[in-house]
Amino acid sequence: MNRQRSFIGFIVAGAIALLVIAIAGFYWFFAKSPANLIGSSSGPGAAIFVSKLSPAMVSLLTNPDRLQALDREEELSKLKTSLFAKSGIDYKQDIQPWLGDEITLAITTLDIDRDPENGQQPGYLLALATKQPEKSREFVELLFSKRALAGATLAVEQYKGVKLISDNSQPEQDLLAGAVVGEGFVLFANDPKVLRDAINNVQAPDLNLTSSPEYQKATKERLKGGLAVAFLNLPIVAKWQGLELPEQLYNSQIISLVLKNSKGLLAETTFLTSSEIVPPSAPLSKPVGALQYVPASAGLAISGSNLSNLGDSDLAKLWKQATATIYGSGEDVVSRLAKPLADVQKRWGINLPEDIFSWVQGEYAIGLLPDQEQTNPHWIFVVEKSEGVEKGVARLDAIASSNGLSINPLTIDKQKISAWTELTTATKKSDVKEGTSFSIETKVLGLHTNLGNYEIFTSDLETMDEILTSKDNSLIDNPNFKDSIAAIPLPNQGYVYLDWTKSQNLLERQVPILKLVEVLGKPFFNNLRSLTVSSYGTDTRSLKGGVFFKLHK
């Protein structure tokens, strides 16, 4: 087997891995050298090589050697070793002297030869910025000479003034093509045609990504100074996945990764559409008061206002489009992540949007409290009093009664509570002649009470007791939560807050594929403490939001 066969595979994987490592380590390095870790203000220069029909492009906009401080865990060194050990290339000697401040990876076409009969072969283009063109030319010559020595047959051609080198590998071997274009970039691709197309895109500007109206709109939304950026052409991404989306509201997406107050990273994303969109609720200028009743022990908290029109909102349409694109369908993704609520819906025979969400027009907060001894966590649902809440609670009581549950009054810490209970019988052996005795047990399936201006629902007595007796230990006063929401712009539509250290086991049970993601992104997940998601922005033709990753110091 040719020792060079997987070089382009290593390069592609490495470009992505560099972004993962950057997420895991930028926050630590930033505290020591903030001035050196600001990305290019002009965005990816390699966009001129990429077709405007490209499904995706991702760029690291800083030199990876500036992340050398991460070698305290040797992650970057391991990556470099895995990338170049099999190629006979020495990174420090052959690449480091000329590598500039950009690494861009793009899927340039869905099928290189556009022949559906022989299967789909995407085109991959890797662009490396160079600060010493002559040195980089020497590197390309060295790389292909080593491939020739390993058995590859080389082909050299001049195409529009650019020297292209490729190897005519055997069918079981990876093809590699490379070139140095002008004074700025070294290009690698998995086929010479991809390089020829890249050169055409430069010389005919109306072909490249920079001429795309969607890309132009998206780059205006990019955060300046971002360390990494990704652009997705959503309809083509869906086509790449072989999907027919029932509804295509959003056309493109741009993601920017920026440092935020040395505590973590903000991945801000903007979805763009040609349609007029309306937010699901009025923006909030501060965190909702309902969070004061969610204990600090919560592993997951969702807060905002007005659930009554959530199903028809553009946010819901985005969720359906995104899950269909990623998973092939919108099935069960929500119910997996919020399984306790889905279980309540199934057990009681209720429809959450109709029987609960429809009357929640004020603030709300949902909390899940992981329990190491239980598969399912405890849950909390807090609703601000508004028109319809009283009738909504009465309707839930009626549904409980129709399902054979009793509504019993209880008192905890002088607070009156209504409990939905179920009577069950238990048997035990008896010493009397009859042999068996029975006992009646009461099982609590849910509770609700009224505190201040809020109605509070919980899954069990223990959770309700924690809320009533630990009023000074709420999530809204938790320092980690405060730091996380401080990184999210105001006003916004509320927060989804996930404490990774508390919820990791729960999430792995509900979403098994997450374990694989953790292995691939080990440096990131080892440092992750929590993540916070929010939607914000006022443009009626875009939906903007962000994910703040708070990392361990």
C-alpha positions as a Python dict, from the first residue, in 0.01 Angstrom:
ca = {
    (1, 'M'): (0, 0, 0),
    (2, 'N'): (130, 346, -92),
    (3, 'R'): (240, 527, 226),
    (4, 'Q'): (109, 850, 72),
    (5, 'R'): (-242, 727, -6),
    (6, 'S'): (-412, 892, 290),
    (7, 'F'): (-234, 1227, 286),
    (8, 'I'): (-531, 1426, 155),
    (9, 'G'): (-753, 1242, 403),
    (10, 'F'): (-524, 1344, 686),
    (11, 'I'): (-518, 1702, 560),
    (12, 'V'): (-898, 1724, 543),
    (13, 'A'): (-944, 1568, 886),
    (14, 'G'): (-668, 1786, 1023),
    (15, 'A'): (-824, 2109, 903),
    (16, 'I'): (-1142, 2019, 1090),
    (17, 'A'): (-949, 1896, 1394),
    (18, 'L'): (-763, 2227, 1412),
    (19, 'L'): (-1096, 2403, 1459),
    (20, 'V'): (-1192, 2162, 1737),
    (21, 'I'): (-859, 2211, 1911),
    (22, 'A'): (-896, 2585, 1871),
    (23, 'I'): (-1231, 2576, 2053),
    (24, 'A'): (-1077, 2378, 2337),
    (25, 'G'): (-780, 2601, 2381),
    (26, 'F'): (-833, 2957, 2258),
    (27, 'Y'): (-981, 3065, 2590),
    (28, 'W'): (-671, 2955, 2782),
    (29, 'F'): (-421, 3111, 2545),
    (30, 'F'): (-620, 3433, 2509),
    (31, 'A'): (-566, 3523, 2873),
    (32, 'K'): (-190, 3523, 2807),
    (33, 'S'): (-172, 3681, 2462),
    (34, 'P'): (-497, 3850, 2351),
    (35, 'A'): (-343, 4066, 2080),
    (36, 'N'): (-212, 3766, 1886),
    (37, 'L'): (-539, 3578, 1866),
    (38, 'I'): (-764, 3798, 1655),
    (39, 'G'): (-873, 3658, 1322),
    (40, 'S'): (-860, 3830, 986),
    (41, 'S'): (-1094, 4128, 963),
    (42, 'S'): (-1142, 4075, 590),
    (43, 'G'): (-1264, 3715, 612),
    (44, 'P'): (-1142, 3409, 420),
    (45, 'G'): (-926, 3513, 125),
    (46, 'A'): (-960, 3165, -25),
    (47, 'A'): (-1328, 3231, -105),
    (48, 'I'): (-1214, 3347, -451),
    (49, 'F'): (-1121, 2985, -535),
    (50, 'V'): (-1453, 2840, -422),
    (51, 'S'): (-1760, 2808, -646),
    (52, 'K'): (-2072, 2997, -545),
    (53, 'L'): (-2246, 2658, -576),
    (54, 'S'): (-2027, 2513, -300),
    (55, 'P'): (-2230, 2354, -19),
    (56, 'A'): (-1986, 2441, 260),
    (57, 'M'): (-1665, 2624, 342),
    (58, 'V'): (-1486, 2642, 679),
    (59, 'S'): (-1183, 2855, 763),
    (60, 'L'): (-937, 2891, 1047),
    (61, 'L'): (-826, 3256, 1035),
    (62, 'T'): (-516, 3239, 1250),
    (63, 'N'): (-188, 3053, 1226),
    (64, 'P'): (-214, 2719, 1411),
    (65, 'D'): (131, 2775, 1562),
    (66, 'R'): (-21, 3049, 1775),
    (67, 'L'): (-198, 2767, 1955),
    (68, 'Q'): (132, 2608, 2053),
    (69, 'A'): (51, 2682, 2416),
    (70, 'L'): (-197, 2395, 2394),
    (71, 'D'): (96, 2157, 2396),
    (72, 'R'): (59, 2147, 2772),
    (73, 'E'): (-172, 1856, 2684),
    (74, 'E'): (21, 1773, 2363),
    (75, 'E'): (-298, 1778, 2155),
    (76, 'L'): (-155, 1999, 1879),
    (77, 'S'): (169, 1799, 1863),
    (78, 'K'): (-29, 1475, 1833),
    (79, 'L'): (-234, 1626, 1551),
    (80, 'K'): (74, 1735, 1357),
    (81, 'T'): (227, 1392, 1405),
    (82, 'S'): (-84, 1216, 1275),
    (83, 'L'): (-105, 1449, 976),
    (84, 'F'): (249, 1420, 851),
    (85, 'A'): (416, 1111, 997),
    (86, 'K'): (307, 885, 708),
    (87, 'S'): (397, 1140, 443),
    (88, 'G'): (764, 1172, 529),
    (89, 'I'): (709, 1547, 580),
    (90, 'D'): (855, 1735, 875),
    (91, 'Y'): (608, 2004, 979),
    (92, 'K'): (860, 2229, 1153),
    (93, 'Q'): (1108, 2221, 868),
    (94, 'D'): (887, 2191, 559),
    (95, 'I'): (561, 2374, 644),
    (96, 'Q'): (600, 2605, 942),
    (97, 'P'): (833, 2855, 766),
    (98, 'W'): (577, 2946, 497),
    (99, 'L'): (233, 2877, 651),
    (100, 'G'): (27, 3198, 686),
    (101, 'D'): (-283, 3298, 879),
    (102, 'E'): (-554, 3103, 699),
    (103, 'I'): (-651, 2740, 644),
    (104, 'T'): (-969, 2695, 440),
    (105, 'L'): (-1143, 2370, 356),
    (106, 'A'): (-1431, 2367, 106),
    (107, 'I'): (-1655, 2115, -61),
    (108, 'T'): (-1644, 2265, -408),
    (109, 'T'): (-1885, 2040, -594),
    (110, 'L'): (-2118, 1753, -516),
    (111, 'D'): (-1986, 1543, -804),
    (112, 'I'): (-1654, 1610, -977),
    (113, 'D'): (-1741, 1454, -1313),
    (114, 'R'): (-2117, 1526, -1289),
    (115, 'D'): (-2191, 1169, -1398),
    (116, 'P'): (-2461, 1010, -1177),
    (117, 'E'): (-2394, 671, -1333),
    (118, 'N'): (-2062, 622, -1150),
    (119, 'G'): (-2172, 753, -812),
    (120, 'Q'): (-2124, 1084, -639),
    (121, 'Q'): (-1766, 1196, -577),
    (122, 'P'): (-1751, 1536, -401),
    (123, 'G'): (-1466, 1772, -475),
    (124, 'Y'): (-1252, 1884, -181),
    (125, 'L'): (-1030, 2189, -185),
    (126, 'L'): (-780, 2281, 85),
    (127, 'A'): (-626, 2630, 67),
    (128, 'L'): (-329, 2720, 286),
    (129, 'A'): (-218, 3082, 304),
    (130, 'T'): (153, 3126, 236),
    (131, 'K'): (384, 3406, 347),
    (132, 'Q'): (681, 3270, 149),
    (133, 'P'): (568, 3155, -197),
    (134, 'E'): (907, 3013, -295),
    (135, 'K'): (927, 2805, 21),
    (136, 'S'): (576, 2674, -36),
    (137, 'R'): (663, 2580, -397),
    (138, 'E'): (956, 2383, -264),
    (139, 'F'): (720, 2206, -25),
    (140, 'V'): (479, 2105, -306),
    (141, 'E'): (771, 1971, -515),
    (142, 'L'): (904, 1781, -212),
    (143, 'L'): (566, 1631, -130),
    (144, 'F'): (505, 1495, -479),
    (145, 'S'): (862, 1371, -519),
    (146, 'K'): (812, 1163, -203),
    (147, 'R'): (485, 1029, -348),
    (148, 'A'): (671, 936, -669),
    (149, 'L'): (937, 754, -470),
    (150, 'A'): (659, 565, -296),
    (151, 'G'): (526, 441, -631),
    (152, 'A'): (289, 709, -760),
    (153, 'T'): (303, 824, -1122),
    (154, 'L'): (315, 1203, -1145),
    (155, 'A'): (150, 1429, -1401),
    (156, 'V'): (249, 1793, -1450),
    (157, 'E'): (56, 2049, -1653),
    (158, 'Q'): (45, 2425, -1701),
    (159, 'Y'): (-307, 2559, -1668),
    (160, 'K'): (-363, 2929, -1728),
    (161, 'G'): (-16, 3010, -1604),
    (162, 'V'): (-30, 2785, -1297),
    (163, 'K'): (175, 2468, -1255),
    (164, 'L'): (-45, 2177, -1145),
    (165, 'I'): (103, 1856, -1010),
    (166, 'S'): (-98, 1541, -952),
    (167, 'D'): (-40, 1170, -924),
    (168, 'N'): (-212, 910, -1134),
    (169, 'S'): (-270, 670, -848),
    (170, 'Q'): (-411, 321, -867),
    (171, 'P'): (-791, 294, -811),
    (172, 'E'): (-745, 185, -450),
    (173, 'Q'): (-520, 483, -374),
    (174, 'D'): (-616, 844, -299),
    (175, 'L'): (-551, 1092, -578),
    (176, 'L'): (-380, 1416, -480),
    (177, 'A'): (-333, 1736, -680),
    (178, 'G'): (-149, 2049, -570),
    (179, 'A'): (-45, 2394, -689),
    (180, 'V'): (84, 2728, -566),
    (181, 'V'): (-138, 3003, -702),
    (182, 'G'): (6, 3352, -723),
    (183, 'E'): (177, 3485, -413),
    (184, 'G'): (-93, 3396, -164),
    (185, 'F'): (-209, 3034, -149),
    (186, 'V'): (-107, 2670, -173),
    (187, 'L'): (-395, 2457, -299),
    (188, 'F'): (-455, 2085, -259),
    (189, 'A'): (-747, 1888, -400),
    (190, 'N'): (-863, 1533, -451),
    (191, 'D'): (-868, 1575, -830),
    (192, 'P'): (-687, 1804, -1081),
    (193, 'K'): (-1027, 1916, -1213),
    (194, 'V'): (-1100, 2070, -872),
    (195, 'L'): (-781, 2278, -904),
    (196, 'R'): (-864, 2383, -1260),
    (197, 'D'): (-1210, 2492, -1147),
    (198, 'A'): (-1053, 2687, -858),
    (199, 'I'): (-829, 2877, -1103),
    (200, 'N'): (-1127, 2944, -1331),
    (201, 'N'): (-1316, 3085, -1033),
    (202, 'V'): (-1039, 3341, -974),
    (203, 'Q'): (-1017, 3446, -1336),
    (204, 'A'): (-1396, 3464, -1383),
    (205, 'P'): (-1510, 3639, -1062),
    (206, 'D'): (-1879, 3588, -1133),
    (207, 'L'): (-1821, 3215, -1071),
    (208, 'N'): (-1668, 3234, -725),
    (209, 'L'): (-1827, 3254, -383),
    (210, 'T'): (-1750, 3622, -332),
    (211, 'S'): (-1992, 3705, -617),
    (212, 'S'): (-2279, 3516, -455),
    (213, 'P'): (-2548, 3752, -317),
    (214, 'E'): (-2614, 3504, -36),
    (215, 'Y'): (-2247, 3498, 63),
    (216, 'Q'): (-2223, 3876, 45),
    (217, 'K'): (-2522, 3912, 277),
    (218, 'A'): (-2382, 3648, 510),
    (219, 'T'): (-2038, 3808, 540),
    (220, 'K'): (-2198, 4132, 656),
    (221, 'E'): (-2328, 3932, 954),
    (222, 'R'): (-1987, 3782, 1033),
    (223, 'L'): (-1838, 3891, 1363),
    (224, 'K'): (-1523, 4091, 1298),
    (225, 'G'): (-1206, 3945, 1442),
    (226, 'G'): (-1351, 3594, 1441),
    (227, 'L'): (-1096, 3317, 1477),
    (228, 'A'): (-1289, 3075, 1258),
    (229, 'V'): (-1580, 3107, 1019),
    (230, 'A'): (-1802, 2865, 827),
    (231, 'F'): (-2049, 2929, 544),
    (232, 'L'): (-2323, 2683, 444),
    (233, 'N'): (-2540, 2697, 133),
    (234, 'L'): (-2837, 2520, 292),
    (235, 'P'): (-3036, 2405, -18),
    (236, 'I'): (-2719, 2251, -165),
    (237, 'V'): (-2628, 2092, 169),
    (238, 'A'): (-2973, 1930, 169),
    (239, 'K'): (-2921, 1812, -191),
    (240, 'W'): (-2580, 1672, -91),
    (241, 'Q'): (-2755, 1468, 179),
    (242, 'G'): (-3012, 1349, -77),
    (243, 'L'): (-3300, 1519, 104),
    (244, 'E'): (-3621, 1670, -22),
    (245, 'L'): (-3713, 1927, 243),
    (246, 'P'): (-4088, 1990, 285),
    (247, 'E'): (-4018, 2354, 363),
    (248, 'Q'): (-3707, 2554, 276),
    (249, 'L'): (-3727, 2883, 467),
    (250, 'Y'): (-3357, 2959, 517),
    (251, 'N'): (-3113, 2979, 226),
    (252, 'S'): (-2773, 3015, 389),
    (253, 'Q'): (-2595, 3017, 721),
    (254, 'I'): (-2275, 3175, 849),
    (255, 'I'): (-2103, 3082, 1174),
    (256, 'S'): (-1833, 3291, 1345),
    (257, 'L'): (-1620, 3182, 1639),
    (258, 'V'): (-1498, 3463, 1864),
    (259, 'L'): (-1334, 3494, 2202),
    (260, 'K'): (-1557, 3633, 2472),
    (261, 'N'): (-1426, 3799, 2789),
    (262, 'S'): (-1157, 3530, 2839),
    (263, 'K'): (-1419, 3298, 2995),
    (264, 'G'): (-1509, 3108, 2680),
    (265, 'L'): (-1610, 3122, 2316),
    (266, 'L'): (-1915, 3251, 2136),
    (267, 'A'): (-2017, 3071, 1819),
    (268, 'E'): (-2256, 3316, 1657),
    (269, 'T'): (-2466, 3202, 1365),
    (270, 'T'): (-2698, 3384, 1127),
    (271, 'F'): (-2956, 3213, 906),
    (272, 'L'): (-3059, 3421, 605),
    (273, 'T'): (-3383, 3412, 411),
    (274, 'S'): (-3552, 3609, 135),
    (275, 'S'): (-3882, 3588, 323),
    (276, 'E'): (-4010, 3817, 596),
    (277, 'I'): (-3981, 3646, 932),
    (278, 'V'): (-4134, 3721, 1268),
    (279, 'P'): (-3979, 3624, 1604),
    (280, 'P'): (-4183, 3381, 1821),
    (281, 'S'): (-4216, 3643, 2097),
    (282, 'A'): (-4115, 3995, 2191),
    (283, 'P'): (-3746, 4019, 2286),
    (284, 'L'): (-3653, 4019, 2654),
    (285, 'S'): (-3426, 4285, 2801),
    (286, 'K'): (-3333, 4072, 3104),
    (287, 'P'): (-3351, 3707, 3220),
    (288, 'V'): (-3705, 3596, 3302),
    (289, 'G'): (-3811, 3599, 3667),
    (290, 'A'): (-3935, 3240, 3637),
    (291, 'L'): (-3569, 3127, 3664),
    (292, 'Q'): (-3569, 3220, 4034),
    (293, 'Y'): (-3765, 2899, 4098),
    (294, 'V'): (-3525, 2671, 3908),
    (295, 'P'): (-3269, 2527, 4155),
    (296, 'A'): (-2898, 2579, 4092),
    (297, 'S'): (-2867, 2199, 4070),
    (298, 'A'): (-3047, 2198, 3733),
    (299, 'G'): (-2853, 2037, 3451),
    (300, 'L'): (-3072, 2185, 3178),
    (301, 'A'): (-3282, 2501, 3184),
    (302, 'I'): (-3494, 2657, 2909),
    (303, 'S'): (-3646, 3002, 2960),
    (304, 'G'): (-3828, 3264, 2758),
    (305, 'S'): (-4176, 3399, 2699),
    (306, 'N'): (-4487, 3304, 2504),
    (307, 'L'): (-4508, 2939, 2404),
    (308, 'S'): (-4851, 2984, 2247),
    (309, 'N'): (-4727, 3039, 1891),
    (310, 'L'): (-4403, 2842, 1910),
    (311, 'G'): (-4512, 2569, 1669),
    (312, 'D'): (-4583, 2816, 1388),
    (313, 'S'): (-4283, 3039, 1450),
    (314, 'D'): (-3986, 3076, 1218),
    (315, 'L'): (-3769, 2934, 1495),
    (316, 'A'): (-3972, 2611, 1480),
    (317, 'K'): (-3944, 2604, 1100),
    (318, 'L'): (-3567, 2644, 1133),
    (319, 'W'): (-3557, 2352, 1378),
    (320, 'K'): (-3751, 2130, 1136),
    (321, 'Q'): (-3523, 2229, 847),
    (322, 'A'): (-3206, 2179, 1051),
    (323, 'T'): (-3303, 1841, 1195),
    (324, 'A'): (-3417, 1716, 855),
    (325, 'T'): (-3085, 1826, 703),
    (326, 'I'): (-2872, 1671, 977),
    (327, 'Y'): (-3070, 1357, 1063),
    (328, 'G'): (-3269, 1297, 744),
    (329, 'S'): (-3595, 1373, 924),
    (330, 'G'): (-3726, 1572, 1217),
    (331, 'E'): (-3831, 1258, 1406),
    (332, 'D'): (-3785, 1230, 1775),
    (333, 'V'): (-3488, 1464, 1813),
    (334, 'V'): (-3676, 1687, 2057),
    (335, 'S'): (-3837, 1400, 2245),
    (336, 'R'): (-3497, 1241, 2296),
    (337, 'L'): (-3356, 1555, 2455),
    (338, 'A'): (-3668, 1630, 2659),
    (339, 'K'): (-3773, 1271, 2723),
    (340, 'P'): (-3923, 1338, 3070),
    (341, 'L'): (-4173, 1582, 2919),
    (342, 'A'): (-4246, 1342, 2635),
    (343, 'D'): (-4313, 1069, 2892),
    (344, 'V'): (-4561, 1297, 3073),
    (345, 'Q'): (-4737, 1364, 2744),
    (346, 'K'): (-4767, 991, 2669),
    (347, 'R'): (-4869, 885, 3022),
    (348, 'W'): (-5143, 1146, 3057),
    (349, 'G'): (-5263, 1135, 2701),
    (350, 'I'): (-5209, 1509, 2650),
    (351, 'N'): (-5081, 1717, 2363),
    (352, 'L'): (-4819, 1961, 2493),
    (353, 'P'): (-4876, 2234, 2229),
    (354, 'E'): (-5256, 2223, 2267),
    (355, 'D'): (-5304, 2144, 2636),
    (356, 'I'): (-5014, 2345, 2784),
    (357, 'F'): (-4821, 2567, 2543),
    (358, 'S'): (-5136, 2728, 2407),
    (359, 'W'): (-5206, 2913, 2734),
    (360, 'V'): (-4845, 3007, 2821),
    (361, 'Q'): (-4831, 3366, 2698),
    (362, 'G'): (-4607, 3513, 2967),
    (363, 'E'): (-4267, 3407, 3102),
    (364, 'Y'): (-4178, 3043, 3145),
    (365, 'A'): (-3889, 2828, 3264),
    (366, 'I'): (-3831, 2454, 3227),
    (367, 'G'): (-3567, 2277, 3433),
    (368, 'L'): (-3433, 1920, 3440),
    (369, 'L'): (-3249, 1802, 3751),
    (370, 'P'): (-3032, 1494, 3685),
    (371, 'D'): (-3059, 1211, 3935),
    (372, 'Q'): (-2772, 963, 3945),
    (373, 'E'): (-3005, 692, 4075),
    (374, 'Q'): (-3271, 740, 3806),
    (375, 'T'): (-3266, 712, 3429),
    (376, 'N'): (-3502, 1007, 3393),
    (377, 'P'): (-3432, 1338, 3566),
    (378, 'H'): (-3676, 1536, 3778),
    (379, 'W'): (-3851, 1821, 3598),
    (380, 'I'): (-3981, 2171, 3680),
    (381, 'F'): (-4215, 2389, 3478),
    (382, 'V'): (-4270, 2750, 3588),
    (383, 'V'): (-4532, 2972, 3422),
    (384, 'E'): (-4602, 3341, 3477),
    (385, 'K'): (-4966, 3419, 3553),
    (386, 'S'): (-5145, 3563, 3254),
    (387, 'E'): (-5483, 3541, 3091),
    (388, 'G'): (-5570, 3175, 3043),
    (389, 'V'): (-5331, 3026, 3298),
    (390, 'E'): (-5602, 2958, 3557),
    (391, 'K'): (-5820, 2786, 3297),
    (392, 'G'): (-5518, 2596, 3169),
    (393, 'V'): (-5436, 2459, 3515),
    (394, 'A'): (-5802, 2363, 3565),
    (395, 'R'): (-5792, 2177, 3232),
    (396, 'L'): (-5485, 1980, 3346),
    (397, 'D'): (-5665, 1889, 3669),
    (398, 'A'): (-5961, 1767, 3462),
    (399, 'I'): (-5733, 1558, 3238),
    (400, 'A'): (-5570, 1407, 3548),
    (401, 'S'): (-5911, 1317, 3691),
    (402, 'S'): (-6023, 1160, 3363),
    (403, 'N'): (-5713, 940, 3377),
    (404, 'G'): (-5807, 809, 3718),
    (405, 'L'): (-5580, 1032, 3924),
    (406, 'S'): (-5683, 1202, 4245),
    (407, 'I'): (-5617, 1568, 4321),
    (408, 'N'): (-5509, 1596, 4682),
    (409, 'P'): (-5406, 1901, 4884),
    (410, 'L'): (-5067, 1892, 5059),
    (411, 'T'): (-4862, 2138, 5262),
    (412, 'I'): (-4484, 2180, 5244),
    (413, 'D'): (-4319, 2450, 5452),
    (414, 'K'): (-4661, 2613, 5501),
    (415, 'Q'): (-4713, 2623, 5123),
    (416, 'K'): (-5038, 2475, 4989),
    (417, 'I'): (-4986, 2233, 4704),
    (418, 'S'): (-5209, 2028, 4475),
    (419, 'A'): (-5082, 1678, 4400),
    (420, 'W'): (-5189, 1442, 4122),
    (421, 'T'): (-5182, 1102, 4288),
    (422, 'E'): (-5252, 742, 4201),
    (423, 'L'): (-5354, 472, 4450),
    (424, 'T'): (-5185, 135, 4409),
    (425, 'T'): (-5198, -188, 4607),
    (426, 'A'): (-4899, -371, 4745),
    (427, 'T'): (-4900, -731, 4871),
    (428, 'K'): (-4687, -890, 5138),
    (429, 'K'): (-4674, -1227, 5310),
    (430, 'S'): (-4862, -1249, 5636),
    (431, 'D'): (-4832, -1478, 5938),
    (432, 'V'): (-5210, -1507, 5961),
    (433, 'K'): (-5392, -1805, 5814),
    (434, 'E'): (-5509, -1619, 5507),
    (435, 'G'): (-5143, -1591, 5405),
    (436, 'T'): (-5146, -1253, 5224),
    (437, 'S'): (-5219, -897, 5328),
    (438, 'F'): (-5263, -588, 5119),
    (439, 'S'): (-5162, -227, 5170),
    (440, 'I'): (-5262, 87, 4985),
    (441, 'E'): (-4982, 310, 4857),
    (442, 'T'): (-5009, 660, 4715),
    (443, 'K'): (-4789, 745, 4417),
    (444, 'V'): (-4736, 1112, 4331),
    (445, 'L'): (-4721, 1172, 3954),
    (446, 'G'): (-4699, 1552, 3964),
    (447, 'L'): (-4764, 1860, 4173),
    (448, 'H'): (-4841, 2227, 4124),
    (449, 'T'): (-4856, 2533, 4346),
    (450, 'N'): (-4881, 2909, 4329),
    (451, 'L'): (-4584, 3127, 4431),
    (452, 'G'): (-4598, 3503, 4383),
    (453, 'N'): (-4687, 3569, 4023),
    (454, 'Y'): (-4603, 3216, 3904),
    (455, 'E'): (-4760, 2872, 3882),
    (456, 'I'): (-4504, 2597, 3947),
    (457, 'F'): (-4530, 2234, 3835),
    (458, 'T'): (-4288, 1958, 3940),
    (459, 'S'): (-4251, 1586, 3883),
    (460, 'D'): (-4222, 1485, 4249),
    (461, 'L'): (-4232, 1592, 4612),
    (462, 'E'): (-3853, 1606, 4650),
    (463, 'T'): (-3821, 1860, 4370),
    (464, 'M'): (-4104, 2075, 4503),
    (465, 'D'): (-3945, 2066, 4848),
    (466, 'E'): (-3610, 2178, 4703),
    (467, 'I'): (-3778, 2476, 4537),
    (468, 'L'): (-3962, 2582, 4853),
    (469, 'T'): (-3679, 2532, 5101),
    (470, 'S'): (-3383, 2653, 4892),
    (471, 'K'): (-3514, 2987, 4768),
    (472, 'D'): (-3168, 3147, 4798),
    (473, 'N'): (-3002, 2880, 4584),
    (474, 'S'): (-3164, 2935, 4245),
    (475, 'L'): (-3007, 2905, 3902),
    (476, 'I'): (-3041, 3276, 3836),
    (477, 'D'): (-2797, 3343, 4124),
    (478, 'N'): (-2549, 3076, 4013),
    (479, 'P'): (-2211, 3239, 3914),
    (480, 'N'): (-2158, 2998, 3624),
    (481, 'F'): (-2503, 3076, 3483),
    (482, 'K'): (-2445, 3451, 3529),
    (483, 'D'): (-2115, 3434, 3339),
    (484, 'S'): (-2276, 3238, 3059),
    (485, 'I'): (-2574, 3466, 2996),
    (486, 'A'): (-2350, 3774, 3027),
    (487, 'A'): (-2184, 3664, 2702),
    (488, 'I'): (-2518, 3662, 2515),
    (489, 'P'): (-2633, 3997, 2368),
    (490, 'L'): (-2950, 4167, 2494),
    (491, 'P'): (-3234, 4183, 2410),
    (492, 'N'): (-3289, 3818, 2320),
    (493, 'Q'): (-3554, 3545, 2307),
    (494, 'G'): (-3441, 3369, 2625),
    (495, 'Y'): (-3191, 3095, 2698),
    (496, 'V'): (-3125, 2724, 2671),
    (497, 'Y'): (-2862, 2653, 2936),
    (498, 'L'): (-2686, 2317, 2964),
    (499, 'D'): (-2450, 2236, 3250),
    (500, 'W'): (-2231, 1978, 3077),
    (501, 'T'): (-2071, 1843, 3395),
    (502, 'K'): (-2414, 1765, 3544),
    (503, 'S'): (-2590, 1648, 3229),
    (504, 'Q'): (-2325, 1451, 3042),
    (505, 'N'): (-2443, 1107, 3158),
    (506, 'L'): (-2808, 1191, 3093),
    (507, 'L'): (-2739, 1322, 2742),
    (508, 'E'): (-2526, 1021, 2652),
    (509, 'R'): (-2816, 792, 2745),
    (510, 'Q'): (-3070, 993, 2545),
    (511, 'V'): (-2845, 1063, 2243),
    (512, 'P'): (-2602, 767, 2201),
    (513, 'I'): (-2422, 923, 1902),
    (514, 'L'): (-2296, 1190, 2139),
    (515, 'K'): (-2037, 946, 2274),
    (516, 'L'): (-1879, 928, 1928),
    (517, 'V'): (-1882, 1307, 1900),
    (518, 'E'): (-1706, 1329, 2236),
    (519, 'V'): (-1430, 1095, 2120),
    (520, 'L'): (-1372, 1302, 1805),
    (521, 'G'): (-1375, 1629, 1999),
    (522, 'K'): (-1201, 1510, 2315),
    (523, 'P'): (-997, 1830, 2376),
    (524, 'F'): (-1314, 2036, 2358),
    (525, 'F'): (-1536, 1817, 2575),
    (526, 'N'): (-1264, 1775, 2837),
    (527, 'N'): (-1267, 2150, 2887),
    (528, 'L'): (-1639, 2217, 2845),
    (529, 'R'): (-1824, 2331, 3156),
    (530, 'S'): (-2152, 2456, 3014),
    (531, 'L'): (-2312, 2591, 2699),
    (532, 'T'): (-2582, 2852, 2655),
    (533, 'V'): (-2795, 2899, 2343),
    (534, 'S'): (-3000, 3205, 2257),
    (535, 'S'): (-3168, 3378, 1964),
    (536, 'Y'): (-3133, 3754, 1916),
    (537, 'G'): (-3125, 4024, 1650),
    (538, 'T'): (-3395, 4239, 1493),
    (539, 'D'): (-3345, 4192, 1118),
    (540, 'T'): (-3669, 4063, 962),
    (541, 'R'): (-3479, 3869, 693),
    (542, 'S'): (-3239, 3681, 916),
    (543, 'L'): (-3245, 3478, 1234),
    (544, 'K'): (-2940, 3536, 1451),
    (545, 'G'): (-2833, 3342, 1753),
    (546, 'G'): (-2533, 3219, 1941),
    (547, 'V'): (-2392, 2938, 2150),
    (548, 'F'): (-2160, 3039, 2433),
    (549, 'F'): (-1918, 2767, 2543),
    (550, 'K'): (-1796, 2824, 2897),
    (551, 'L'): (-1477, 2634, 2956),
    (552, 'H'): (-1287, 2528, 3265),
    (553, 'K'): (-1002, 2759, 3358),
}
